[in-house]
PDB file of C-alpha atoms in Angstrom:
ATOM      1  CA  MET Y   1      26.144 -15.726 -15.850  1.00 49.00           C
ATOM      2  CA  THR Y   2      23.279 -13.851 -16.269  1.00 51.00           C
ATOM      3  CA  GLU Y   3      22.866 -12.028 -19.647  1.00 50.00           C
ATOM      4  CA  ARG Y   4      21.889  -8.258 -19.438  1.00 52.00           C
ATOM      5  CA  HIS Y   5      20.338  -6.677 -22.353  1.00 47.00           C
ATOM      6  CA  ILE Y   6      19.979  -2.946 -22.975  1.00 45.00           C
ATOM      7  CA  THR Y   7      16.746  -1.850 -24.927  1.00 47.00           C
ATOM      8  CA  ARG Y   8      16.321   1.566 -26.756  1.00 49.00           C
ATOM      9  CA  ALA Y   9      13.049   3.513 -26.768  1.00 48.00           C
ATOM     10  CA  GLY Y  10      10.362   1.484 -28.689  1.00 51.00           C
ATOM     11  CA  GLN Y  11      12.306  -1.694 -28.293  1.00 56.00           C
ATOM     12  CA  GLY Y  12      10.640  -2.817 -25.126  1.00 55.00           C
ATOM     13  CA  GLY Y  13       8.103  -5.260 -26.781  1.00 69.00           C
ATOM     14  CA  ASP Y  14       5.577  -6.097 -24.499  1.00 87.00           C
ATOM     15  CA  ARG Y  15       7.345  -5.505 -21.380  1.00 93.00           C
ATOM     16  CA  ASP Y  16       6.440  -2.740 -19.119  1.00 95.00           C
ATOM     17  CA  VAL Y  17       8.808  -0.249 -16.941  1.00 96.00           C
ATOM     18  CA  TYR Y  18       8.905  -1.226 -13.254  1.00 97.00           C
ATOM     19  CA  GLU Y  19      10.903   0.555 -10.425  1.00 97.00           C
ATOM     20  CA  TYR Y  20      12.337  -1.356  -7.464  1.00 97.00           C
ATOM     21  CA  ALA Y  21      14.082  -0.565  -4.310  1.00 97.00           C
ATOM     22  CA  LEU Y  22      16.086  -2.939  -1.765  1.00 97.00           C
ATOM     23  CA  LEU Y  23      14.797  -2.929   1.892  1.00 96.00           C
ATOM     24  CA  ARG Y  24      17.923  -2.624   3.995  1.00 96.00           C
ATOM     25  CA  VAL Y  25      18.224  -3.397   7.385  1.00 96.00           C
ATOM     26  CA  VAL Y  26      20.572  -1.044   9.587  1.00 93.00           C
ATOM     27  CA  PRO Y  27      20.514  -2.551  13.098  1.00 90.00           C
ATOM     28  CA  ARG Y  28      22.832   0.294  14.157  1.00 87.00           C
ATOM     29  CA  VAL Y  29      22.093   3.417  12.335  1.00 82.00           C
ATOM     30  CA  GLU Y  30      25.134   5.377  13.826  1.00 85.00           C
ATOM     31  CA  ARG Y  31      27.413   2.750  12.327  1.00 86.00           C
ATOM     32  CA  GLY Y  32      25.792   2.596   8.789  1.00 83.00           C
ATOM     33  CA  GLU Y  33      26.372  -1.113   8.257  1.00 90.00           C
ATOM     34  CA  CYS Y  34      23.259  -2.984   6.730  1.00 94.00           C
ATOM     35  CA  ILE Y  35      22.161  -6.048   5.080  1.00 96.00           C
ATOM     36  CA  ASN Y  36      19.655  -6.533   2.321  1.00 97.00           C
ATOM     37  CA  ALA Y  37      16.135  -7.953   3.570  1.00 97.00           C
ATOM     38  CA  GLY Y  38      13.842  -7.384   0.967  1.00 97.00           C
ATOM     39  CA  VAL Y  39      12.584  -5.927  -1.998  1.00 97.00           C
ATOM     40  CA  LEU Y  40       9.820  -3.366  -3.108  1.00 96.00           C
ATOM     41  CA  VAL Y  41       8.668  -3.451  -6.849  1.00 97.00           C
ATOM     42  CA  TYR Y  42       6.317  -0.942  -8.696  1.00 96.00           C
ATOM     43  CA  CYS Y  43       4.768  -1.487 -11.999  1.00 96.00           C
ATOM     44  CA  ARG Y  44       2.509   1.534 -13.069  1.00 95.00           C
ATOM     45  CA  ALA Y  45       1.228   0.055 -16.038  1.00 94.00           C
ATOM     46  CA  LYS Y  46       0.199  -3.276 -14.263  1.00 94.00           C
ATOM     47  CA  ALA Y  47      -1.328  -1.048 -11.255  1.00 92.00           C
ATOM     48  CA  TYR Y  48       1.203  -3.368  -9.051  1.00 94.00           C
ATOM     49  CA  VAL Y  49       3.161  -2.767  -5.918  1.00 95.00           C
ATOM     50  CA  GLY Y  50       4.587  -5.719  -4.053  1.00 94.00           C
ATOM     51  CA  ALA Y  51       7.111  -6.631  -1.561  1.00 95.00           C
ATOM     52  CA  ARG Y  52       9.104  -9.652  -0.671  1.00 96.00           C
ATOM     53  CA  THR Y  53      11.508 -10.071   2.388  1.00 97.00           C
ATOM     54  CA  HIS Y  54      13.922 -12.397   3.693  1.00 97.00           C
ATOM     55  CA  LEU Y  55      15.819 -11.920   7.052  1.00 97.00           C
ATOM     56  CA  ASP Y  56      18.859 -13.710   7.389  1.00 96.00           C
ATOM     57  CA  GLU Y  57      19.167 -13.650  11.161  1.00 96.00           C
ATOM     58  CA  ALA Y  58      22.647 -15.061  11.356  1.00 95.00           C
ATOM     59  CA  ARG Y  59      24.051 -12.195   9.274  1.00 95.00           C
ATOM     60  CA  LEU Y  60      21.843  -9.540  11.286  1.00 96.00           C
ATOM     61  CA  LEU Y  61      23.296 -10.779  14.621  1.00 95.00           C
ATOM     62  CA  ALA Y  62      26.868 -10.975  13.276  1.00 94.00           C
ATOM     63  CA  LEU Y  63      26.331  -6.824  12.841  1.00 93.00           C
ATOM     64  CA  ASP Y  64      24.673  -6.499  15.940  1.00 94.00           C
ATOM     65  CA  PRO Y  65      24.240  -9.485  18.579  1.00 95.00           C
ATOM     66  CA  ALA Y  66      21.957  -7.065  20.470  1.00 94.00           C
ATOM     67  CA  ALA Y  67      19.535  -6.284  17.383  1.00 93.00           C
ATOM     68  CA  ASP Y  68      15.696  -6.556  17.858  1.00 93.00           C
ATOM     69  CA  VAL Y  69      14.994  -9.451  15.404  1.00 95.00           C
ATOM     70  CA  ALA Y  70      11.505  -9.612  16.069  1.00 95.00           C
ATOM     71  CA  GLY Y  71      10.839  -5.833  15.978  1.00 94.00           C
ATOM     72  CA  ILE Y  72      12.837  -5.960  12.589  1.00 94.00           C
ATOM     73  CA  ARG Y  73      10.507  -8.941  11.453  1.00 95.00           C
ATOM     74  CA  ALA Y  74       7.429  -6.811  12.720  1.00 93.00           C
ATOM     75  CA  ALA Y  75       8.512  -3.972  10.251  1.00 92.00           C
ATOM     76  CA  LEU Y  76       9.509  -5.974   7.090  1.00 95.00           C
ATOM     77  CA  GLY Y  77       5.931  -7.608   7.595  1.00 92.00           C
ATOM     78  CA  ALA Y  78       4.429  -4.084   7.668  1.00 90.00           C
ATOM     79  CA  VAL Y  79       6.114  -3.077   4.603  1.00 91.00           C
ATOM     80  CA  GLU Y  80       4.646  -6.246   2.759  1.00 91.00           C
ATOM     81  CA  GLN Y  81       1.045  -5.441   4.178  1.00 88.00           C
ATOM     82  CA  VAL Y  82       1.138  -1.735   3.038  1.00 88.00           C
ATOM     83  CA  CYS Y  83       2.042  -2.996  -0.489  1.00 87.00           C
ATOM     84  CA  GLY Y  84      -1.051  -5.256  -0.227  1.00 82.00           C
ATOM     85  CA  GLY Y  85      -3.213  -2.467   0.506  1.00 79.00           C
ATOM     86  CA  GLY Y  86      -6.687  -3.451   2.439  1.00 76.00           C
ATOM     87  CA  PRO Y  87      -7.079  -3.378   6.032  1.00 78.00           C
ATOM     88  CA  GLY Y  88      -3.526  -4.337   6.957  1.00 77.00           C
ATOM     89  CA  ALA Y  89      -2.218  -1.466   5.266  1.00 76.00           C
ATOM     90  CA  GLY Y  90      -3.426   1.060   7.821  1.00 79.00           C
ATOM     91  CA  GLN Y  91      -3.992   4.727   6.758  1.00 79.00           C
ATOM     92  CA  ALA Y  92      -2.493   3.856   3.286  1.00 79.00           C
ATOM     93  CA  ALA Y  93      -5.302   1.341   2.544  1.00 77.00           C
ATOM     94  CA  GLY Y  94      -6.917   3.751   0.420  1.00 79.00           C
ATOM     95  CA  ASP Y  95      -3.934   4.785  -1.362  1.00 83.00           C
ATOM     96  CA  ASP Y  96      -2.993   3.846  -5.126  1.00 85.00           C
ATOM     97  CA  PRO Y  97      -0.309   1.419  -5.629  1.00 88.00           C
ATOM     98  CA  GLY Y  98       1.996   4.140  -6.682  1.00 90.00           C
ATOM     99  CA  ARG Y  99       1.287   6.401  -3.935  1.00 89.00           C
ATOM    100  CA  ARG Y 100       1.977   3.361  -1.397  1.00 89.00           C
ATOM    101  CA  PHE Y 101       5.298   2.616  -3.272  1.00 92.00           C
ATOM    102  CA  ARG Y 102       6.647   6.489  -3.026  1.00 92.00           C
ATOM    103  CA  TRP Y 103       5.511   6.359   0.774  1.00 88.00           C
ATOM    104  CA  LEU Y 104       7.670   3.006   1.396  1.00 91.00           C
ATOM    105  CA  VAL Y 105      10.556   4.328  -0.591  1.00 92.00           C
ATOM    106  CA  ALA Y 106      10.921   7.775   0.921  1.00 91.00           C
ATOM    107  CA  PRO Y 107      14.315   7.948   2.727  1.00 86.00           C
ATOM    108  CA  ARG Y 108      14.045   7.289   6.541  1.00 82.00           C
ATOM    109  CA  SER Y 109      16.324   6.920   9.210  1.00 77.00           C
ATOM    110  CA  ALA Y 110      15.143   3.669  11.095  1.00 84.00           C
ATOM    111  CA  MET Y 111      16.519  -0.033  11.225  1.00 88.00           C
ATOM    112  CA  VAL Y 112      14.391  -0.884   7.949  1.00 92.00           C
ATOM    113  CA  GLN Y 113      15.090   1.608   5.142  1.00 93.00           C
ATOM    114  CA  PRO Y 114      14.558   1.858   1.575  1.00 95.00           C
ATOM    115  CA  GLY Y 115      17.784   1.715  -0.986  1.00 94.00           C
ATOM    116  CA  PRO Y 116      17.780   3.934  -3.990  1.00 95.00           C
ATOM    117  CA  VAL Y 117      15.094   3.459  -6.616  1.00 96.00           C
ATOM    118  CA  HIS Y 118      16.150   1.423  -9.988  1.00 97.00           C
ATOM    119  CA  THR Y 119      14.302   0.682 -12.914  1.00 96.00           C
ATOM    120  CA  GLY Y 120      13.857  -2.259 -15.707  1.00 95.00           C
ATOM    121  CA  LEU Y 121      11.499  -3.791 -17.882  1.00 96.00           C
ATOM    122  CA  THR Y 122       9.190  -6.848 -17.200  1.00 95.00           C
ATOM    123  CA  THR Y 123       6.557  -9.007 -18.390  1.00 95.00           C
ATOM    124  CA  ASP Y 124       5.301  -9.769 -14.870  1.00 95.00           C
ATOM    125  CA  PRO Y 125       6.049  -7.936 -11.935  1.00 96.00           C
ATOM    126  CA  GLN Y 126       4.981 -10.317  -9.594  1.00 95.00           C
ATOM    127  CA  ALA Y 127       7.763 -12.746 -10.915  1.00 96.00           C
ATOM    128  CA  GLU Y 128       9.964  -9.927 -11.023  1.00 96.00           C
ATOM    129  CA  THR Y 129       9.718  -9.330  -7.300  1.00 96.00           C
ATOM    130  CA  GLU Y 130      10.628 -12.899  -6.467  1.00 96.00           C
ATOM    131  CA  ARG Y 131      13.653 -12.741  -9.190  1.00 96.00           C
ATOM    132  CA  LEU Y 132      15.139  -9.688  -7.463  1.00 96.00           C
ATOM    133  CA  LEU Y 133      14.713 -11.305  -4.141  1.00 97.00           C
ATOM    134  CA  GLU Y 134      16.812 -14.187  -5.111  1.00 96.00           C
ATOM    135  CA  LEU Y 135      19.391 -12.042  -6.957  1.00 95.00           C
ATOM    136  CA  LEU Y 136      19.679  -9.388  -4.478  1.00 96.00           C
ATOM    137  CA  VAL Y 137      18.896 -10.695  -1.046  1.00 96.00           C
ATOM    138  CA  ARG Y 138      19.121 -14.327  -0.449  1.00 90.00           C
TER     139      ARG Y 138
END
């Protein structure tokens, strides 16, 4: 069992606030069924935005045997590239991490959709990205 801690203002210690959202794959938007396939994390204090993805192909195909697995993998990879910035981020390459995160978590009607944004405290946003992937996706 994992311990959960609630902190009050001023009790965060050396931890920084971060925001995160799940990436969900909705193979048939009209049905609304989804699987978690990734996590986005943004920490303003560390100027960090990152994404980690994991597509469980068997679960996806159970929802929709005709799902475009290659297309969904490409969309998830594009999210990771936008988080990384640089040339792979396309037009978002020059945007600051916060702007890239806000663009990625904007609601959309597509096969890869962001869930609601949640918050937490961390000393290491990159490690938190991995932890959330293991906890919520795999």
